[in-house]
XYZ file of C-alpha atoms in Angstrom:
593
model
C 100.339 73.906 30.915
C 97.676 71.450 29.552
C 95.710 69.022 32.103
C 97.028 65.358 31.812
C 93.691 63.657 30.474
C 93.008 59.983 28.943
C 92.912 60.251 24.782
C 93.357 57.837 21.659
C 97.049 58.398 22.160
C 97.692 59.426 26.262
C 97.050 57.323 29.288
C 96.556 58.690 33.107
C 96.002 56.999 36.382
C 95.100 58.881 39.120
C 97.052 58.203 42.441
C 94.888 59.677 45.322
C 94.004 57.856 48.131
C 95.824 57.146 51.750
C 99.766 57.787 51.398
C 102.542 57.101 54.224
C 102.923 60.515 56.088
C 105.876 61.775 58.124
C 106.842 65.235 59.502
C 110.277 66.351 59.537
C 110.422 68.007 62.997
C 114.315 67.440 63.335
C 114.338 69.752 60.018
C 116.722 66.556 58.671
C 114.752 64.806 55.889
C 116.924 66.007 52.976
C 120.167 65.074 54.958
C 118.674 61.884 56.524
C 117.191 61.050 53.071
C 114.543 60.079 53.702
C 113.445 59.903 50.166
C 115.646 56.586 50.037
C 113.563 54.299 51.699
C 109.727 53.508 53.242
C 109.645 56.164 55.514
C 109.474 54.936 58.852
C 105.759 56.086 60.137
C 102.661 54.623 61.139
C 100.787 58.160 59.865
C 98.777 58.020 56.299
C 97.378 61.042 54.810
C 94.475 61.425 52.531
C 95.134 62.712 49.290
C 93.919 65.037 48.077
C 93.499 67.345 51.418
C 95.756 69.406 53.199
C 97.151 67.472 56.708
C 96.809 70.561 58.950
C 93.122 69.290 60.648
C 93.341 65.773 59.958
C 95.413 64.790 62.733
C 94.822 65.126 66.722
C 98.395 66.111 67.292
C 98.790 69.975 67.848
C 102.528 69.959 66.704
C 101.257 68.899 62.921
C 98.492 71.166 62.638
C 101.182 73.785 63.808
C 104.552 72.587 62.136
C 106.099 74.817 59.872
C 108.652 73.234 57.345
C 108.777 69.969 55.097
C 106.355 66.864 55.602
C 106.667 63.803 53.745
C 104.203 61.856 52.080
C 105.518 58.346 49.901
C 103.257 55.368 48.093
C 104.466 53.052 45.328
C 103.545 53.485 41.976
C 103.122 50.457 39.119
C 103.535 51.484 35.406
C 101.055 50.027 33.478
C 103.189 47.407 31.131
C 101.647 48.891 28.135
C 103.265 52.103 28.213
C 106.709 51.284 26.528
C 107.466 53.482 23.868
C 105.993 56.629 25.900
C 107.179 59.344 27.923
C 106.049 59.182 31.239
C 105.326 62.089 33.590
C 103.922 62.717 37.238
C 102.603 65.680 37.905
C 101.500 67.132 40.878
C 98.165 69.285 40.806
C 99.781 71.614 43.722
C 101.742 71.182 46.240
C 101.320 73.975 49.027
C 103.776 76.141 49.047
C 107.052 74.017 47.677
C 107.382 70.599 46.506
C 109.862 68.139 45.944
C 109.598 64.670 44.257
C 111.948 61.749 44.474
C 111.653 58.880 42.042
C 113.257 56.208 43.983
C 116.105 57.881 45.410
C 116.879 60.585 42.589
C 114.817 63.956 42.746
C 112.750 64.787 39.785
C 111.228 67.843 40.130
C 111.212 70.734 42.570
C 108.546 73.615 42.240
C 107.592 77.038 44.509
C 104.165 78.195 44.620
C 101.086 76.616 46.183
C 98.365 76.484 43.994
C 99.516 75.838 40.569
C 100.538 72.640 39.051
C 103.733 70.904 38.208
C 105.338 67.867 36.295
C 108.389 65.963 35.775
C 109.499 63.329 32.687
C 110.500 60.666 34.744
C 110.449 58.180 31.735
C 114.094 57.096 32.086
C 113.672 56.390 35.887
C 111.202 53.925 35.133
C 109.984 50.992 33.876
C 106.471 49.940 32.132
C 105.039 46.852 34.194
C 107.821 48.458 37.107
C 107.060 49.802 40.074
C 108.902 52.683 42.266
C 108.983 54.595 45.308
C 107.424 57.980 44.579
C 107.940 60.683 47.537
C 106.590 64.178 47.343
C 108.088 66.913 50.255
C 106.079 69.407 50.829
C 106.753 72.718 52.791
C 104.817 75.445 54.235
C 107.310 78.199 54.940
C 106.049 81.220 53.760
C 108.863 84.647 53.612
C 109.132 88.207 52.256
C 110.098 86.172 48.661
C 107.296 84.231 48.243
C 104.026 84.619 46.754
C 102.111 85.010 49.492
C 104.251 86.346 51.952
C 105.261 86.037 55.741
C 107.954 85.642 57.757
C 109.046 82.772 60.253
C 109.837 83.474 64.151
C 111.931 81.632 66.226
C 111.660 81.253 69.993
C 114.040 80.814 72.153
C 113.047 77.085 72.593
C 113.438 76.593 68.898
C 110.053 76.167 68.437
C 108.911 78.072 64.667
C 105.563 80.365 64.128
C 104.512 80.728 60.589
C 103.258 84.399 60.686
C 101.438 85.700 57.630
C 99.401 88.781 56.040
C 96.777 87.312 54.533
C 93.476 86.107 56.615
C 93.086 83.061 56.432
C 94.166 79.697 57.377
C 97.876 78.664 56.141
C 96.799 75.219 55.080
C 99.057 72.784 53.433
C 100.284 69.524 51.862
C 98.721 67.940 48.693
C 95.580 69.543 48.672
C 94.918 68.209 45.154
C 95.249 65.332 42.955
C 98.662 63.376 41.763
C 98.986 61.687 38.453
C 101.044 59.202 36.290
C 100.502 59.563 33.067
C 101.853 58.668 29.449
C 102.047 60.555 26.283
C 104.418 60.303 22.760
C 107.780 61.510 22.463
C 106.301 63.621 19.771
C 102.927 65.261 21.319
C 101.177 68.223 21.733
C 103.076 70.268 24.043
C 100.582 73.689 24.254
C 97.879 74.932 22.873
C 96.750 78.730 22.969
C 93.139 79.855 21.693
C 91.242 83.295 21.742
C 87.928 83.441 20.031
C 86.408 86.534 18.504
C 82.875 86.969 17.242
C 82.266 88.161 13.286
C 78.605 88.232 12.798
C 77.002 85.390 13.642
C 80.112 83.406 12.707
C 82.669 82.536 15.569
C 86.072 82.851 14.919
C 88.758 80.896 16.757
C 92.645 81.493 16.553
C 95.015 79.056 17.467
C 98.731 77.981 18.041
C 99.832 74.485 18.883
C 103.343 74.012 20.431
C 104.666 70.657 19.618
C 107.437 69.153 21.502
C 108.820 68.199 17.427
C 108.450 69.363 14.185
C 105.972 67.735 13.135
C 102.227 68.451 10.726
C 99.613 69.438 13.235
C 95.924 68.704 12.167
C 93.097 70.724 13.829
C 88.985 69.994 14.080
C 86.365 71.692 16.474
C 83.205 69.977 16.983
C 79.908 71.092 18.021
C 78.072 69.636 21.355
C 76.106 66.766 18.953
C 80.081 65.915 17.587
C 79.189 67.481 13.973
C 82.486 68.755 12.248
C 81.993 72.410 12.001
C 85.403 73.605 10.951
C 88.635 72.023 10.285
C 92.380 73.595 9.593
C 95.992 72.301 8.947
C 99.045 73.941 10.755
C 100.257 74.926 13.963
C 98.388 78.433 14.052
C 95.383 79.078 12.350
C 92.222 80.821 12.467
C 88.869 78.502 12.179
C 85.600 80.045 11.666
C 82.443 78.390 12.836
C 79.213 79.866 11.051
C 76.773 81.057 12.474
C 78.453 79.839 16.213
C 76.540 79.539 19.759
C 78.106 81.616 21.664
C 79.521 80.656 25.568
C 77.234 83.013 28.032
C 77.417 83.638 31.353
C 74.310 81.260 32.587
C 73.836 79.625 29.045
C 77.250 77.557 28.261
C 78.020 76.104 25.102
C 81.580 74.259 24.629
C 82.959 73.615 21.232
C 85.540 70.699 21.111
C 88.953 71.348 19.825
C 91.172 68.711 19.015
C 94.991 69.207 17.572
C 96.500 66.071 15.906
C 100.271 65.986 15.961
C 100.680 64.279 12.401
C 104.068 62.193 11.471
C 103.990 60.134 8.272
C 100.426 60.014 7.838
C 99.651 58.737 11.065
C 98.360 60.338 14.048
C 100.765 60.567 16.900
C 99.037 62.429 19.654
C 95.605 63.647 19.864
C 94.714 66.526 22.301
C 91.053 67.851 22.786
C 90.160 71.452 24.261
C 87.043 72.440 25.407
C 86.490 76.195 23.455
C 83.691 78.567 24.518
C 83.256 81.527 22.047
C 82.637 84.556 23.687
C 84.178 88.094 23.844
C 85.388 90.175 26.708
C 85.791 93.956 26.406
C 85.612 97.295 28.829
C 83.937 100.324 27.439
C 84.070 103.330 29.061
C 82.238 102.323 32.463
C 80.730 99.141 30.651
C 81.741 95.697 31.320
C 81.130 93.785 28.154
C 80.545 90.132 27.491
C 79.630 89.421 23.964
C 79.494 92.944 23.616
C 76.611 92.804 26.013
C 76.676 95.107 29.422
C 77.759 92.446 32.139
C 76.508 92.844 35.813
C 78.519 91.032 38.438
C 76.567 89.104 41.502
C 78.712 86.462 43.342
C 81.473 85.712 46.251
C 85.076 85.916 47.088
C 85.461 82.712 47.768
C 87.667 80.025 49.509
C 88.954 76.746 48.873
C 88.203 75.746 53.078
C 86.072 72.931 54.210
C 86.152 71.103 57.753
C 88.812 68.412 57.976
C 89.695 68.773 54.522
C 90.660 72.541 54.536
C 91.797 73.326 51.060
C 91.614 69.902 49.615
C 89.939 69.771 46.724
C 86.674 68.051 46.860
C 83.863 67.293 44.051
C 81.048 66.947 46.431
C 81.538 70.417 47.799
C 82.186 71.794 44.486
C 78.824 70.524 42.816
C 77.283 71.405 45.855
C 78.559 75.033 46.150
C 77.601 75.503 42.475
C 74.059 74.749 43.240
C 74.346 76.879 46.116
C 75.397 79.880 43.885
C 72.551 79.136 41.663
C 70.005 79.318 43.975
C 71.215 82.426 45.264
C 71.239 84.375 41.919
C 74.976 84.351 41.478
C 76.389 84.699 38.251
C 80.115 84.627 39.529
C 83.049 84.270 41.889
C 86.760 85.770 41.873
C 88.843 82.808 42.747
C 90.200 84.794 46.567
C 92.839 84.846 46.658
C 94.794 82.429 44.590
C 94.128 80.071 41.915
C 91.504 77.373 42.571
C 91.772 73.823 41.515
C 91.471 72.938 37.636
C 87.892 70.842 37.995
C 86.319 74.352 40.028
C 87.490 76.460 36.554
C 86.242 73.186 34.113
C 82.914 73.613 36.050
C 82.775 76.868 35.543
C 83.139 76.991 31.901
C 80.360 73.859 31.913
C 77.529 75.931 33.769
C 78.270 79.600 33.026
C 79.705 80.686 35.562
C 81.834 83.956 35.185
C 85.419 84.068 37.006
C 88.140 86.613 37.698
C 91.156 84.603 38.698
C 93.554 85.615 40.789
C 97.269 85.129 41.706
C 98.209 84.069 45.547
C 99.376 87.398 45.568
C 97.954 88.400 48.720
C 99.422 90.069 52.034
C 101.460 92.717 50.316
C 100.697 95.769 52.584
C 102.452 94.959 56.340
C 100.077 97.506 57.615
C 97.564 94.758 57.433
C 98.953 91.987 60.291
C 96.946 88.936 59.197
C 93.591 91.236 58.919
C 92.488 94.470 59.210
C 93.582 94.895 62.625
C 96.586 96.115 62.733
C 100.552 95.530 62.858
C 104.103 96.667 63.238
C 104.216 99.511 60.808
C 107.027 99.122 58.283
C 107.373 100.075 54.601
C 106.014 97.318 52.616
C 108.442 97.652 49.845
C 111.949 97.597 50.633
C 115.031 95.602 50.563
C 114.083 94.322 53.583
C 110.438 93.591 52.696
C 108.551 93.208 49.818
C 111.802 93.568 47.658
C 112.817 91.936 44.010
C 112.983 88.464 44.754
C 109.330 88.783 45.849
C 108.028 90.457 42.674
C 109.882 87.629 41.121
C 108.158 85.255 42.297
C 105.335 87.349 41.714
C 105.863 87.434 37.750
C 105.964 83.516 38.198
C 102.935 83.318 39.814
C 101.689 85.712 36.995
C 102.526 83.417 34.499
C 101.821 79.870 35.614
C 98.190 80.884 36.195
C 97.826 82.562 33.206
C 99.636 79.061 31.144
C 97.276 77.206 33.083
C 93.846 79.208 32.805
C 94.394 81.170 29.291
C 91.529 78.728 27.484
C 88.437 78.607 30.145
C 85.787 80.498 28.320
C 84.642 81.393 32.179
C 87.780 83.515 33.156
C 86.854 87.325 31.965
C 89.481 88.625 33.618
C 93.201 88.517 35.341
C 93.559 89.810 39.392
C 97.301 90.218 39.964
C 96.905 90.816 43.604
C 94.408 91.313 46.707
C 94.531 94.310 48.753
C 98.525 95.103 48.447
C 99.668 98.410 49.997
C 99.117 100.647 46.651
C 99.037 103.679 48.057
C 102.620 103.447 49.790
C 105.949 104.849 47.965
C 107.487 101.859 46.021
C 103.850 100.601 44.973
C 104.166 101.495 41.291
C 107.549 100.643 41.031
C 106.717 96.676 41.837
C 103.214 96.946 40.248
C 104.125 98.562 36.934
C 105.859 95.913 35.363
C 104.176 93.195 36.293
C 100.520 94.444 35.078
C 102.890 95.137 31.537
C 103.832 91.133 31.725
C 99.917 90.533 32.361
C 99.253 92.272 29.575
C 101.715 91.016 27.156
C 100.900 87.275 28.646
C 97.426 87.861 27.761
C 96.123 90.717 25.410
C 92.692 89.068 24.739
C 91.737 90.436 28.639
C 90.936 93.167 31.149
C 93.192 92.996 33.958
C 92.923 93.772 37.523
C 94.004 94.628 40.860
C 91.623 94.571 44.330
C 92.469 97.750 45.709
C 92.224 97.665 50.132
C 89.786 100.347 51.948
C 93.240 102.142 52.766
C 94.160 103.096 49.801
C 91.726 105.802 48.385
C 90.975 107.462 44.702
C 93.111 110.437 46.166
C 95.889 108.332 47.512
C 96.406 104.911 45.343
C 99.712 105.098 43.105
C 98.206 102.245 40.685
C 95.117 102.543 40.000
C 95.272 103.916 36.306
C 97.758 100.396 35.318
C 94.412 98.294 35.351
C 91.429 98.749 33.745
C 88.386 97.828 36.116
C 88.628 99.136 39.610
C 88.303 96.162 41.984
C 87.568 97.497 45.355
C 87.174 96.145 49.455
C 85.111 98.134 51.278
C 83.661 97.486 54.794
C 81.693 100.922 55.573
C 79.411 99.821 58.360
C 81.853 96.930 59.509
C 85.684 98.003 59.946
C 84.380 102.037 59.225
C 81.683 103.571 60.839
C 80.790 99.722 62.871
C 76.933 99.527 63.542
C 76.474 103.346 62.336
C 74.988 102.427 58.711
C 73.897 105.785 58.388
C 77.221 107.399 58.331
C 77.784 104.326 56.530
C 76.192 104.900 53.759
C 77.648 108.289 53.115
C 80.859 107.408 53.209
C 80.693 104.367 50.703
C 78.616 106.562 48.200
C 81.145 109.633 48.519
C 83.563 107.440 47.880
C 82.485 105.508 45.251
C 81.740 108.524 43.127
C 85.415 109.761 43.786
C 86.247 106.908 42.136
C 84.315 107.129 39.454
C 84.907 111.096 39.018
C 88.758 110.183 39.095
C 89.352 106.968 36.406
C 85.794 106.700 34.062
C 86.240 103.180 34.624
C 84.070 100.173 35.513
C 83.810 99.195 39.214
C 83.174 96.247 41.299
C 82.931 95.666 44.830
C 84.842 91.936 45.370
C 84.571 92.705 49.161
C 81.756 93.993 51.476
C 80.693 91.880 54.223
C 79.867 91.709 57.951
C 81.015 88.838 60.951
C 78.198 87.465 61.779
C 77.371 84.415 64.150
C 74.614 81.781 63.013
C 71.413 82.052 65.518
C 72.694 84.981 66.942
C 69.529 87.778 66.718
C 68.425 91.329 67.406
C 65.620 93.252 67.036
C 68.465 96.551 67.437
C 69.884 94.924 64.274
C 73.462 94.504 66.782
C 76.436 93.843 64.692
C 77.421 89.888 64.108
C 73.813 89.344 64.418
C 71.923 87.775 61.667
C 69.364 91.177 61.314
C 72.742 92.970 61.007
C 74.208 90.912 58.115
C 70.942 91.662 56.177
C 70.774 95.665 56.304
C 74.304 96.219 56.347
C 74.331 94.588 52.651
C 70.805 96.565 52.095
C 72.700 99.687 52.850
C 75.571 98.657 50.678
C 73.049 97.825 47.348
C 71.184 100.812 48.017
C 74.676 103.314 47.375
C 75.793 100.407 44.857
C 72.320 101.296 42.615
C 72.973 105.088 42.682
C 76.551 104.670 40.780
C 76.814 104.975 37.278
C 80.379 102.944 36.634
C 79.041 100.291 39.092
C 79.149 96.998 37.080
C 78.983 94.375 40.111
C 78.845 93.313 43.626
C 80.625 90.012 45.213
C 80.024 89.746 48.911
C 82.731 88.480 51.439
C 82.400 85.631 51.438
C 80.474 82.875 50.520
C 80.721 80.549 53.381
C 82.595 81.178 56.732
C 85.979 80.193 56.448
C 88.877 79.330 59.021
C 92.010 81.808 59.842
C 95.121 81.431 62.366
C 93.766 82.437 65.622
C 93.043 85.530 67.355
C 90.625 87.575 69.691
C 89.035 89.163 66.612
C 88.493 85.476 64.743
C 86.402 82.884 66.657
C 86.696 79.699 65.146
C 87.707 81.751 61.871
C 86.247 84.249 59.734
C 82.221 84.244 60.223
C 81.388 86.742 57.236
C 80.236 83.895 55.160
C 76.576 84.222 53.771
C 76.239 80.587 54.265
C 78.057 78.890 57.328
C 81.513 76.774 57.105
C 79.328 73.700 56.708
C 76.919 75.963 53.912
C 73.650 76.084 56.046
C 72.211 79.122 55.050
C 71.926 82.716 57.235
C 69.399 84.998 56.948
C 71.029 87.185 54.727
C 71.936 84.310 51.985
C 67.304 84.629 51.392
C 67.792 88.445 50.743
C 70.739 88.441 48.668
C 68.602 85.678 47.055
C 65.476 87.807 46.348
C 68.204 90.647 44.988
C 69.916 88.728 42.852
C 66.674 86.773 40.942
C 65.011 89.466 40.392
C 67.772 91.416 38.357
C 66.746 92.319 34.957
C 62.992 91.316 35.984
C-alpha cells in the first residue's frame, strides 16, 4: 500500500490534532449510532496518541471494547474531478469509519494502515462528519492474541501474552487526500547490483490501463535512467549504493500516461543494496554484516504508542551515539516515518509482524501461566493463523521498498517447540517467501524452545534467538551463566550452519540503584551481565549480531514482577542514560577499529 503524499497530481491534508472522544461503556455505540450525530462528550483526544494515559479516569485507561473519536472534515473545493480517500495510519486493534452516517471502511489489525474511497460521499468545498471506532479486544483470532474475562459484576479484563502495555486508539496520523481516477495504484521494486552498475526492477499497478512512464534520479536530481512500461528493469551506471551508516536514496517516479498527458505522478525513494545469507554470513552488498542495536518499542509517557517525531529524531541520535547500527521493529510494525528514517540515515531493520504471544506457557512474561496447548481448536487455531497470513501480508505491501528492511520476522517467541508448531508455521513462512523472494526471513525463537527441541527452526534462514542466561536462568550466577549461553549457542550452530543473532538479552534494572556485589537490577549488574553475554557472543563462529532488550524501559499491564513496567531498557522510559548504555557505547564504536 503506497503512503498518501502531496505530488504534481495528488493532494493530502493531514487531520491530527484534538478530536471529540467518547467511550462506549454501555457496549451500545453501533446500536445507539452514534456515528449519526456529534457525539455527546465533553472528552477530546489528541491525535495521534493512544487514549489509555491521557485521561485521569481509571475506567478509560482500563476499558476494553470500542471508543469513539469524531471531527469534521472540509474538502478542499479544488478537488472535483478526484477520488478522494481517508486513510487511517492504524487504528489499534480494529477500526471503523463512518462518513456521515454510512460506514466506509472497517479494518483488523493494529499497526498497519488502512483507506477507504469515500469520493461519492462527499463533496469538494463540503464538509462531513468523519467518526473512526476503535477497539481494543484482543482473542485467540487475532494477531496478537488474548482472551477477555468477565466478572461477575460485568466488569471486562483484557488479558494478553505479550509483555507489554495493551495501548490503543489512533496512535498515528489520519489523512484526506485526493488522487485521479486513473493513478498509480502500486509499485514493487528490488534492486540488484551488476558491477558497479545498479540495477532496479520494477512493476507499477495502475488502477487503468493506461502507458506508465518511469525516471530515477540521483540525490543532485540528474536523470540517470529512464524506462517506458509497467515492469521494467533500469540500470544506473556505476550506482552509489544504500549502506548501512552511509545512505544514498535514488528517486523513482512512475507517470501514469493517458493521451500524452500525465495523469498521476508517484515518486519512490529507492536505495540499491543487496541482501543475502551465506553459509553463517550475513551479507549486505555482499559484504559480512554485524548486527548492534535494540528491540525496541513504540512507548513514551502520556503518549504510549503514539507516534511522535521528536522522540523519533531523538532516539535516532540516541542509537548513534551508542554505536548502533540497527533495531528489529518488537514486536509489530512501527509507524511509516520510523522506517522512512531509517532508510534516510542507514539504519538497518528487521520488521516484524504483531505476531507475538503465541506460546500460553508464557502468561504476559516469562513468569508463568495456566498450561494449555497453544495450538488447538480451542487456542491458537485457523482463524488465528489467518489473521496471521494478513498480518504477513499488509506489512510486507506496506514495507517491501525501504532499502533499510534486510529482513522479514513472522513472529516473537511463539511456542515452536510444542506439537502443532510446524503445522501453523509452515505455511505461513512459504507465503513470506512467495510475498517476498528478494529476502531472508525470520522467526525469534523463546529460551524454551532449544536446538534439540524447536519443530521450526530449519523453515527460516537466520536463527533469531531470546536468551536471558544470568537473568530468567541461572539469576545473579553469571558464571554458570556463561556456560550455559555458550553451550548453547554452539548447539545451535552445530545443528542448522546458519547465521545467528541474539534480538533479546537483557537485565531489569532500576536507575540509581548500585552495588559494589554487582546485585541484580542494579546498575553494576546491567553492565557485566551484558559483558558476560559479549564475551560467549565473540567465541561463536555463526554469530552475526547482538540487539539488547531493550532500548529504553517500557510500560506493561501490572504485576509483582513489573514495577512501573519493564525496567530492562539501556536508557530509562524518559531516555536518560544507565550505566550500561557508556559500555555498550565503548563496544559498539570500537567495532572494526
Amino acid at each position: 500500500m503506497l503512503k498518501p503524499q502531496s505530488s504534481p497530481t495528488r493532494e493530502l491534508v493531514n487531520l491530527d490534532g484534538l478530536w471529540a472522544f467518547k467511550v462506549d461503556s454501555a457496549r451500545s455505540a453501533e446500536s445507539d449510532r452514534w456515528f449519526a450525530s456529534a457525539l455527546e462528550t465533553q472528552l477530546e483526544a489528541p491525535v495521534p496518541a493512544s487514549y489509555n494515559d491521557i485521561f485521569t479516569d481509571r475506567a478509560i485507561r482500563n476499558h476494553v471494547g470500542w471508543v469513539y473519536y469524531q471531527r469534521r472534515v472540509r474538502v478542499p473545493r479544488g478537488w472535483a474531478g478526484e477520488r478522494i480517500f481517508v486513510r487511517i495510519d492504524a487504528a489499534t486493534h480494529e477500526g471503523a469509519v463512518y462518513v456521515d452516517d454510512e460506514l466506509v471502511a472497517r479494518h483488523i489489525g493494529g499497526y498497519t494502515p488502512f483507506e477507504a474511497d469515500i469520493t461519492d460521499r462527499v463533496a469538494p468545498g463540503g464538509d462531513f462528519r468523519l467518526t473512526i471506532a476503535v477497539n481494543n479486544e484482543l482473542t485467540n483470532e487475532t494477531i496478537p492474541p488474548g482472551s477477555i474475562e468477565v466478572a461477575a459484576d460485568g466488569t471486562r479484563t483484557q488479558r494478553y501474552l505479550h509483555d507489554f502495555y495493551n495501548y490503543a486508539g489512533l496512535a498515528r496520523s489520519v489523512w484526506l487526500y485526493s488522487a485521479p481516477a486513473t493513478r498509480v495504484d502500486d509499485i514493487t521494486v528490488t534492486t540488484d547490483v551488476d558491477g558497479s552498475d545498479g540495477v532496479v526492477d520494477y512493476t507499477v499497478a495502475t488502477t487503468a490501463d493506461a502507458d506508465v512512464r518511469v525516471g530515477i534520479r540521483d540525490e543532485a536530481g540528474a536523470l540517470v535512467g529512464q524506462k517506458d512500461g509497467a515492469t521494467g528493469s533500469i540500470r544506473i551506471a556505476n550506482a552509489t549504493l544504500w549502506q548501512p551508516g552511509a545512505a544514498y536514496l535514488y528517486e523513482l517516479t512512475a507517470e501514469v500516461v493517458v493521451d500524452g498527458n500525465v495523469a498521476d505522478s508517484y515518486s519512490l525513494p529507492v536505495g540499491v543494496r543487496t541482501v543475502a545469507v551465506d553459509g553463517m554470513q550475513f551479507l549486505i552488498n555482499d559484504k559480512p554484516f554485524y548486527f548492534t542495536g535494540f528491540g525496541k518499542h513504540e512507548d513514551s509517557a502520556i503518549r504510549g504508542k503514539g507516534h511522535d517525531n521528536a522522540y523519533l529524531v531523538h532516539d535516532f541520535q540516541l542509537m548513534d551515539w551508542i554505536g548502533a547500527n540497527s533495531f528489529r521493529t518488537s514486536h509489530y510494525p512501527y509507524a511509516e516515518e520510523v522506517m522512512e528514517f531509517a532508510d534516510r540515515h542507514g539504519i538497518v531493520v528487521i520488521d516484524e509482524t504483531a505476531a507475538v504471544g503465541l506460546n500460553l506457557a508464557m502468561g504476559g512474561g516469562i513468569f508463568g501461566g495456566v498450561k494449555q496447548d497453544t495450538f488447538s481448536p480451542a487456542t491458537i487455531n485457523d482463524g488465528t493463523q489467518a489473521a496471521h497470513a494478513q498480518a504477513i501480508r499488509e506489512l510486507i505491501a506496506r514495507d517491501k521498498n525501504h532499502p533499510s528492511v534486510v529482513m522479514w520476522s513472522i513472529a516473537n517467541e511463539p511456542a515452536s517447540s510444542e506439537s502443532g508448531a510446524r503445522e501453523y508455521f509452515e505455511p505461513l513462512a512459504t507465503l513470506a517467501r512467495q510475498l517476498d523472494p528478494s529476502r531472508p526471513i525470520t522467526f525469534v525463537n523463546v529460551m524454551f524452545a532449544t536446538f534439540q527441541t524447536d519443530l521450526i527452526a530449519d523453515l527460516f534462514d537466520v536463527m533469531c534467538l531470546n536468551r536471558y542466561y544470568g537473568w530468567y536462568v541461572d539469576t545473579g550466577d553469571l558464571k554458570a551463566a556463561e556456560l550455559h549461553l555458550e553451550a548453547e549457542l554452539l548447539g545451535w550452530q552445530e545443528k542448522f550452519g546458519k547465521p545467528i543473532i541474539m534480538t533479546e538479552y537483557g537485565a531489569d534494572t532500576q536507575a540509581g540503584l548500585h552495588s559494589l556485589q554487582d546485585a541484580p537490577w542494579s546498575e553494576e549488574y546491567q553492565v557485566v551481565y551484558l559483558e558476560m553475554n559479549h564475551r560467549v557472543f565473540d567465541r561463536v563462529d555463526a554469530f552475526v549480531g547482538e540487539q539488547v532488550w531493550n532500548f529504553a524501559d517500557f510500560q506493561t499491564s501490572n504485576g509483582v514482577f513489573r514495577v512501573d513496567g519493564n525496567k530492562k531498557g539501556v536508557f530509562t522510559r524518559d531516555r536518560r542514560p544507565k550505566a550500561a548504555a557508556h559500555a555498550l557505547r565503548a563496544r559498539w564504536t570500537n567495532f572494526g577499529k
